Tab-separated table of C-alpha atoms in Angstrom:
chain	number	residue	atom	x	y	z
A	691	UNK	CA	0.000	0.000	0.000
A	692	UNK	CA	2.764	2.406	1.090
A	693	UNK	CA	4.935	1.761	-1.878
A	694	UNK	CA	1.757	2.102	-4.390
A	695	UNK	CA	0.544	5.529	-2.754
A	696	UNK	CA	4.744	6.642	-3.164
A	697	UNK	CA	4.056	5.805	-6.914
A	698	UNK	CA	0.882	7.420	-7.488
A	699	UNK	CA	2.546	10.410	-5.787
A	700	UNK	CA	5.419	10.661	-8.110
A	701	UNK	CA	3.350	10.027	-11.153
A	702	UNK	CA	1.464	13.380	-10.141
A	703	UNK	CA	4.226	16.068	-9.632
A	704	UNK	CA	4.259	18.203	-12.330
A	705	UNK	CA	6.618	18.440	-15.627
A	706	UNK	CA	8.236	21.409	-13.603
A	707	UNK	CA	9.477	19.437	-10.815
A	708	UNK	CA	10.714	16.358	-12.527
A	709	UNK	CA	12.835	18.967	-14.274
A	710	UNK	CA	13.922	20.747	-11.681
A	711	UNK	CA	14.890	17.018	-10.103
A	712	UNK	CA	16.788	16.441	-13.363
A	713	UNK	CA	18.891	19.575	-13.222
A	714	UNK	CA	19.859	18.667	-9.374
A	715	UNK	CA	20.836	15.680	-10.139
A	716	UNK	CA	22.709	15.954	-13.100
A	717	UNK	CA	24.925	19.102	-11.478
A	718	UNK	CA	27.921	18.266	-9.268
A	719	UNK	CA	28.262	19.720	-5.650
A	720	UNK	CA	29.598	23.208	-6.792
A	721	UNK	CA	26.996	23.588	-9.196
A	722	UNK	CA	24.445	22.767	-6.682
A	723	UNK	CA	23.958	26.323	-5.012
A	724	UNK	CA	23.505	27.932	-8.359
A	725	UNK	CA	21.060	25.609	-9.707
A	726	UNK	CA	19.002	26.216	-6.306
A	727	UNK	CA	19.637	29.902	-6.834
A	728	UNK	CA	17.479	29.789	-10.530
A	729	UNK	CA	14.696	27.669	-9.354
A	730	UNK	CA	14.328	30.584	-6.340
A	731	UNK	CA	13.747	33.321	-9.285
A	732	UNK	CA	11.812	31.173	-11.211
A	733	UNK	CA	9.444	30.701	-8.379
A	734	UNK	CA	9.853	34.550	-7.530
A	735	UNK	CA	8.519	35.378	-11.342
A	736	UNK	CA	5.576	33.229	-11.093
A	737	UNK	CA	4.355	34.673	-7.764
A	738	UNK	CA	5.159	38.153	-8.947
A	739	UNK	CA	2.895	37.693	-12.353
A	740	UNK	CA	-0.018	36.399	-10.052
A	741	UNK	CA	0.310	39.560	-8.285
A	742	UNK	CA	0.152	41.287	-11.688
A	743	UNK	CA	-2.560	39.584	-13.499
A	744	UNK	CA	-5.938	41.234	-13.934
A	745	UNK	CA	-8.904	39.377	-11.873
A	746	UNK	CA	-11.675	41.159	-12.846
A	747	UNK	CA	-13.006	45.100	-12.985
A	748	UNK	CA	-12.408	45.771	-9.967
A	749	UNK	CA	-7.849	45.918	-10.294
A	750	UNK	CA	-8.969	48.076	-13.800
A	751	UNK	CA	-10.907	50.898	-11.926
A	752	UNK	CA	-8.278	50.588	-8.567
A	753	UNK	CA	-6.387	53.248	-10.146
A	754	UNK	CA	-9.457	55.408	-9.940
A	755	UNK	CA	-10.802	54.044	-6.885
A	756	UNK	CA	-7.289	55.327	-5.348
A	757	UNK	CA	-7.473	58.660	-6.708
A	758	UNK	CA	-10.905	59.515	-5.579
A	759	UNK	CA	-9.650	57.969	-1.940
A	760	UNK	CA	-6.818	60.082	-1.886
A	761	UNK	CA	-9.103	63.241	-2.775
A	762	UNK	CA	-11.286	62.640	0.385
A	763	UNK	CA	-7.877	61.964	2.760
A	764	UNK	CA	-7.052	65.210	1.511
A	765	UNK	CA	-10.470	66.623	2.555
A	766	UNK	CA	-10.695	64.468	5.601
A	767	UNK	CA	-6.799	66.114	6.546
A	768	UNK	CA	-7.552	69.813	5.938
A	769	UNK	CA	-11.033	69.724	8.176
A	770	UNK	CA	-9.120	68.427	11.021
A	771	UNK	CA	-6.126	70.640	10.542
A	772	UNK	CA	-9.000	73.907	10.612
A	773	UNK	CA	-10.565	72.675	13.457
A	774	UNK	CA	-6.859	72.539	14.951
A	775	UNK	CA	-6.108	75.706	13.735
A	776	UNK	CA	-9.859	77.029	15.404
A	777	UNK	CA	-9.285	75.833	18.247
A	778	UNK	CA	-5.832	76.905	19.393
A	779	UNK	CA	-7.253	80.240	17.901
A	780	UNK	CA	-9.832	80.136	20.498
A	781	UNK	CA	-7.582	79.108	23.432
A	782	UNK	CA	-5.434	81.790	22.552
A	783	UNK	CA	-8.016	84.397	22.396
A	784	UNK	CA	-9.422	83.358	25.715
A	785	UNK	CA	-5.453	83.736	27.194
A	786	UNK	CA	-5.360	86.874	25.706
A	787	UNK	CA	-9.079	87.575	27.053
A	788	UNK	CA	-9.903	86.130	30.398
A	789	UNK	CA	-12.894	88.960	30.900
A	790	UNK	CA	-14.658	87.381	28.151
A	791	UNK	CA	-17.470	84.848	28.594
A	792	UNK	CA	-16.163	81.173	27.779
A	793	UNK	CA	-17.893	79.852	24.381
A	794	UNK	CA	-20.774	77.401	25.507
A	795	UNK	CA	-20.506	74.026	23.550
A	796	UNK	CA	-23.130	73.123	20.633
A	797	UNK	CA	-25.263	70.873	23.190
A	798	UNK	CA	-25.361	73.430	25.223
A	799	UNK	CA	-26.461	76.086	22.507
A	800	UNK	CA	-29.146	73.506	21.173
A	801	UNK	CA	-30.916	73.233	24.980
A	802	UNK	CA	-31.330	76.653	24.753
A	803	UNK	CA	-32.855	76.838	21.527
A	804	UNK	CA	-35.416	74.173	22.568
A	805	UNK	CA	-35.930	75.500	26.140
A	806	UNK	CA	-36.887	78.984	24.347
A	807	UNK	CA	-38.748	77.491	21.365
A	808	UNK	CA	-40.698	75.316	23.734
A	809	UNK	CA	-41.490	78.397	26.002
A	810	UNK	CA	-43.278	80.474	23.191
A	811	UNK	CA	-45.057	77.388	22.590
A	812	UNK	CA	-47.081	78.234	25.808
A	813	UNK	CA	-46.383	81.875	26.154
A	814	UNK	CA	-46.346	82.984	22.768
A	815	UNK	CA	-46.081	84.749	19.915
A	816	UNK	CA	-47.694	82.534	17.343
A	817	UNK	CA	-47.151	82.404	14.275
A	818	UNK	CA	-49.007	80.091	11.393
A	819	UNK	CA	-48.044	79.422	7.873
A	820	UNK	CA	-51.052	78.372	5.872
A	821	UNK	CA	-49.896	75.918	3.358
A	822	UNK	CA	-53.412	75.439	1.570
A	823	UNK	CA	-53.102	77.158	-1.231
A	824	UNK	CA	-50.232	74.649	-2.773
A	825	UNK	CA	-51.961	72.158	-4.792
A	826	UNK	CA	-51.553	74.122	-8.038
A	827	UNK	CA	-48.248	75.148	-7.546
A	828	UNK	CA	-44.776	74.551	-9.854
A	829	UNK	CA	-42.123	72.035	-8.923
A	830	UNK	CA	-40.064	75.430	-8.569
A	831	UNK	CA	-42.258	77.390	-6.751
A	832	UNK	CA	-42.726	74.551	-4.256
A	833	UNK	CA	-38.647	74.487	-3.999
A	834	UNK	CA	-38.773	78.237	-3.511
A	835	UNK	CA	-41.021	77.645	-0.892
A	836	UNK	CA	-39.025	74.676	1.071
A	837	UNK	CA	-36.237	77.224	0.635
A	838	UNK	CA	-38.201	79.999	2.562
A	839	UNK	CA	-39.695	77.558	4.736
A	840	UNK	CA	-36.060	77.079	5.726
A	841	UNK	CA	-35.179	79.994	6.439
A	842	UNK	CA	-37.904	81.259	8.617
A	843	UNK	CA	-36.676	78.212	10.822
A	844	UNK	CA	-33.129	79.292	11.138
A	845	UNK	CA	-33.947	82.318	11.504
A	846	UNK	CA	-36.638	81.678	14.492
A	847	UNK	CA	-33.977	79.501	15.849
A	848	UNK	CA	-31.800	82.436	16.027
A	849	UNK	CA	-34.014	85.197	17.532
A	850	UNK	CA	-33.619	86.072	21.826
A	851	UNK	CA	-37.653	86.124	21.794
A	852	UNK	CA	-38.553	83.656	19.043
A	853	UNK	CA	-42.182	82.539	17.573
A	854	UNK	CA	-44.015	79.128	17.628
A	855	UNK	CA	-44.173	77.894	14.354
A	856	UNK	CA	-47.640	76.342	12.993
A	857	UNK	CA	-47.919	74.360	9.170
A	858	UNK	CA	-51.250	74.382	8.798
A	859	UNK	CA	-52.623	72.738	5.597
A	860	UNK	CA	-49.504	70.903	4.942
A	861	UNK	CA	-50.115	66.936	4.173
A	862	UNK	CA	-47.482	64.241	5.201
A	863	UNK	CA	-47.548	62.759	1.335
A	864	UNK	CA	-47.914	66.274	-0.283
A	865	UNK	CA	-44.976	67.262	-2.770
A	866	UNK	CA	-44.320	70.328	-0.481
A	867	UNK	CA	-43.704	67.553	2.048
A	868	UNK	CA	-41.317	65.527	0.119
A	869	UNK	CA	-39.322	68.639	-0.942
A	870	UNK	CA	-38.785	69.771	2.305
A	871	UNK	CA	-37.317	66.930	3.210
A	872	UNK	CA	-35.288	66.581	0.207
A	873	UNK	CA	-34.127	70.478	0.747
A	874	UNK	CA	-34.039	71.104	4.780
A	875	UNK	CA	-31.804	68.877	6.768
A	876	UNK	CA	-33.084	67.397	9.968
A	877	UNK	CA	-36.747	68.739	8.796
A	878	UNK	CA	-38.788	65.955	10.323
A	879	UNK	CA	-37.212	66.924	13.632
A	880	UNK	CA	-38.310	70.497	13.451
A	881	UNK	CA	-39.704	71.956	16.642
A	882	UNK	CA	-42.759	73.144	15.326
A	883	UNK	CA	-46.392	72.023	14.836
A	884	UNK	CA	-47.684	70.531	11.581
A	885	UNK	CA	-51.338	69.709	10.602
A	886	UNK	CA	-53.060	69.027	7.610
A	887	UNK	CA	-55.843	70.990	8.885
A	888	UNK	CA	-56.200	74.473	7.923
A	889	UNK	CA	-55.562	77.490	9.866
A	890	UNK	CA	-59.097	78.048	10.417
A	891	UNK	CA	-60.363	74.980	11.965
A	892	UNK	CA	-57.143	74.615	14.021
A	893	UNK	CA	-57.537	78.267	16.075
A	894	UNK	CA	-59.986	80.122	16.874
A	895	UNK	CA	-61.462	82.804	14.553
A	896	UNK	CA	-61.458	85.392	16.814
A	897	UNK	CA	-57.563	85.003	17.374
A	898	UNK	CA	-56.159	84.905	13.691
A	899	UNK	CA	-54.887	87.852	12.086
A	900	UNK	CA	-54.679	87.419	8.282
A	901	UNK	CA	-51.277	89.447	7.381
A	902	UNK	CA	-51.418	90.232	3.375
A	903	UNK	CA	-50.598	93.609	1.765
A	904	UNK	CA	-53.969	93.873	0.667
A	905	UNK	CA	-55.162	94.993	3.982
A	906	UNK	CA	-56.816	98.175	4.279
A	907	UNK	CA	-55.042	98.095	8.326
A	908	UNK	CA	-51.648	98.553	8.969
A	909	UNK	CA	-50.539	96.183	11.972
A	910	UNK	CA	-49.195	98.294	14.815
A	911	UNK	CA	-47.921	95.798	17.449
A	912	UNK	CA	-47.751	91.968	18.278
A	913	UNK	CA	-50.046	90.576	20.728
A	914	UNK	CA	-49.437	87.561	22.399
A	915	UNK	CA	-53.087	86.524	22.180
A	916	UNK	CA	-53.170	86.563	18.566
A	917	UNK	CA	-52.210	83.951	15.985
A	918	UNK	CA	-51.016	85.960	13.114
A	919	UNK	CA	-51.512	83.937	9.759
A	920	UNK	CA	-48.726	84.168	6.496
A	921	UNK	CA	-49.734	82.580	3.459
A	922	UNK	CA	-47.446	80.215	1.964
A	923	UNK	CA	-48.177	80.913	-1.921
A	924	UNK	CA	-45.342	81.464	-3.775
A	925	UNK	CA	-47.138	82.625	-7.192
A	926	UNK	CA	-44.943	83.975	-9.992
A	927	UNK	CA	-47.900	84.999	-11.879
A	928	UNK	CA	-48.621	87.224	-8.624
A	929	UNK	CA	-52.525	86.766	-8.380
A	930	UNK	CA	-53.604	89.600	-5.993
A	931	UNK	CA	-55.874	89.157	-2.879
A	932	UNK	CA	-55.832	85.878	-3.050
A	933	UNK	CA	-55.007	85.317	0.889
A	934	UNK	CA	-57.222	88.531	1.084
A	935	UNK	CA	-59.982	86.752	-0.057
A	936	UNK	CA	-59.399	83.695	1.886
A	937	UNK	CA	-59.462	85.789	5.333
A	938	UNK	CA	-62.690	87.803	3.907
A	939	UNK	CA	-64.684	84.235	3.466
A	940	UNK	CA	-63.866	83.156	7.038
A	941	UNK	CA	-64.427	86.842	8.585
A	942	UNK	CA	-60.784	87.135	9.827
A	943	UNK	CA	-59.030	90.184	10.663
A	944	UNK	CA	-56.575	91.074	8.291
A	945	UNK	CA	-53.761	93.512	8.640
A	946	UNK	CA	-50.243	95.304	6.930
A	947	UNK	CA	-47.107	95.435	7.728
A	948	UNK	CA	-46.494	99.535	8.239
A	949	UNK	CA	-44.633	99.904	5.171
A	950	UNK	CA	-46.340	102.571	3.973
A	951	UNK	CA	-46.428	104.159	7.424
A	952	UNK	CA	-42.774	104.473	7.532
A	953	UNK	CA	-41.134	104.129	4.138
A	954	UNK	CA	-41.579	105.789	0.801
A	955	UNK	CA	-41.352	105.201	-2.554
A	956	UNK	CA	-37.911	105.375	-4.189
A	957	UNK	CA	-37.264	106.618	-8.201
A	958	UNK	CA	-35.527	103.403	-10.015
A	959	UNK	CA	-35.323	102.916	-13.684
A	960	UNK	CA	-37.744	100.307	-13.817
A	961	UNK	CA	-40.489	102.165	-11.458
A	962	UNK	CA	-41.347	99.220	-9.695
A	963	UNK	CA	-42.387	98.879	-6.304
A	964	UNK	CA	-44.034	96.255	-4.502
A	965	UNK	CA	-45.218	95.439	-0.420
A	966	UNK	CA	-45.024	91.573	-1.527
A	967	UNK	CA	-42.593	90.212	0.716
A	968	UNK	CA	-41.771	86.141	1.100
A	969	UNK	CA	-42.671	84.366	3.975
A	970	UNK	CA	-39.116	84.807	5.548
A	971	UNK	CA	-38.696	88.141	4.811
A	972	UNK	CA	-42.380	88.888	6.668
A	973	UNK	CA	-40.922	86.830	9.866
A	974	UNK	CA	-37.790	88.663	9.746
A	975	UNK	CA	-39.516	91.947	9.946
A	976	UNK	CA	-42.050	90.865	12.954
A	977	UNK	CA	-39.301	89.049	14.904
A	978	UNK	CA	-37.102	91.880	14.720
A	979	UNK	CA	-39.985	94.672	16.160
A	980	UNK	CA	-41.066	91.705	18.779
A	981	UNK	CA	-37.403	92.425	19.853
A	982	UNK	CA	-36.669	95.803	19.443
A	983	UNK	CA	-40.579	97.478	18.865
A	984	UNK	CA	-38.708	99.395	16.257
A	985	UNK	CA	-40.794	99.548	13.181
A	986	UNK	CA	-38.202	101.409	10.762
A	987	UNK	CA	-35.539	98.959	12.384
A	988	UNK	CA	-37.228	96.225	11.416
A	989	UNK	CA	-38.515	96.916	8.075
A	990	UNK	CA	-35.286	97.888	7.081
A	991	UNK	CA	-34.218	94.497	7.874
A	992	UNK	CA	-36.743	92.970	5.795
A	993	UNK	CA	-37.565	95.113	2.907
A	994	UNK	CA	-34.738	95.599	0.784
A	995	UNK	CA	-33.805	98.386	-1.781
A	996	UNK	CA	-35.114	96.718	-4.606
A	997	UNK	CA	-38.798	96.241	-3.959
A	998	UNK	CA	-38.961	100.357	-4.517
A	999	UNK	CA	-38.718	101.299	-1.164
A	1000	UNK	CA	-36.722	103.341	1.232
A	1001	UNK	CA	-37.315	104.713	4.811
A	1002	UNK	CA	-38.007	107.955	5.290
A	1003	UNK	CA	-35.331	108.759	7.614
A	1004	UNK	CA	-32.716	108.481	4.209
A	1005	UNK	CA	-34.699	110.309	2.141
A	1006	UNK	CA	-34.593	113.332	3.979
């Protein structure tokens, strides 16, 4: 058995070896080293042209693969080396500093927002974005929208005295929806209310204020009992009154800002002027007087130069 199993063994070994076995066998003892010496590099080559041989897509597009993973090592490098540079600036400033107030950390910072946000829940102001009037709206305008929608967050987020948001109208499978997720980071986490009920079924009529610049009433302060209403329409062919009307057929109050109150018109080239302001632009200017109850301050924050108008403080 032993001596058949031997023979079946040597029959196997490959045309190589029995070579190789030759060439040992036929040199004498000097010759020995060298002939072990050029089997060593022939078995070096073969291992090295493994290495070397394609396997499949994936050793053609390394190359590539390589390049792109150097590109984000680069990326990866320089954010850590300004964060570095940031924060050594910081250290240094507080050195240089010690009077000044050390810089609270971001969990800190986001507490706040939420304890403050979560205050004018219950204490007010309110403020509602009726988002009813969508259904006919552009792809576009409904990204124009998202966009403002964005902003007014950030913004709220921002303010010492800020507003409790309200999407009224707004449907969890509506296109709006779906682009302001696509378009506003962390939106399903927003600190805010959202209903797909309108803005008149969800407060009380006697609390709304309708704020369009069709108003025949110019809005002179904020009251903390009100719910004042912005209508998210975002309507390049600029249909007037059409939140007018809406308020008129549910017997809200409706009111201005004070534009005309305290601003004029201004001479431009194309003689436009307009008092229709996006949604943002509208919060900007009533979370700025809630703060200040500055009216010139805060329509000067909100209205800019080229809707037509200036305050009346520059003209003069």
């Amino acid at each position: 058995m032993d001596w058949r199993w031997e023979g079946s063994a040597q029959k196997t070994e490959s045309p190589m070896l029995q070579e190789r076995q030759v060439i040992l066998e036929d040199t004498d003892e000097d010759g020995i080293s060298e002939s072990l010496q050029l089997l060593q590099i022939d078995v070096d080559c073969e291992h090295r042209e493994k290495e070397t041989q394609p396997t499949g897509s994936a050793v053609w597009c390394s190359k590539n693969v390589q390049r792109k993973q150097r590109h984000w090592e680069k990326i990866v490098a320089a954010k850590k080396s300004k964060r570095k540079q940031e924060k050594e600036r910081r250290k240094a400033n507080r050195v240089e500093n010690p009077g000044l107030c050390p810089q609270h950390s971001k969990r800190y910072l986001r507490s706040l927002t939420k304890e403050k946000l979560l205050e004018a829940k219950h204490s007010g102001p309110r403020l509602c974005i009726d988002l009813s009037m969508t259904h006919h709206m552009s792809k576009k305008e409904l990204s124009r929208l998202a966009g403002q929608i964005r902003r007014l967050y950030g913004s709220n987020k921002k303010a010492n005295r800020p507003f409790w948001v309200c999407l009224t109208g707004f449907e969890a499978d509506s296109p709006l929806y779906e682009e302001c997720l696509r378009m506003n980071d962390g939106f399903s986490s927003y600190l805010l209310d959202m209903t797909e009920d309108d803005c008149f079924s969800s407060f009380p009529l006697e609390a709304l204020v309708y704020l369009t610049p069709d108003s025949e009433h110019a809005l002179e302060d904020i009251d903390l009992n009100k719910v004042y209403v912005l209508g998210g329409l975002v309507d390049e062919s600029i249909q007037k009154k059409v939140t007018f009307q809406k308020a008129r057929e549910h017997s809200v109050k409706t009111a201005r800002l004070p534009i005309q109150e305290y601003m004029v018109r201004r001479q431009n080239g194309k003689n436009y002027h307009s008092e229709i302001l996006t949604i943002n632009q509208v919060f900007d200017i009533l979370s700025t007087y809630f703060e200040t109850q500055n009216w010139p301050e805060a329509l000067k924050k909100g209205v800019s130069s080229r809707k037509g108008y200036v305050l009346q403080d520059s003209v003069e």
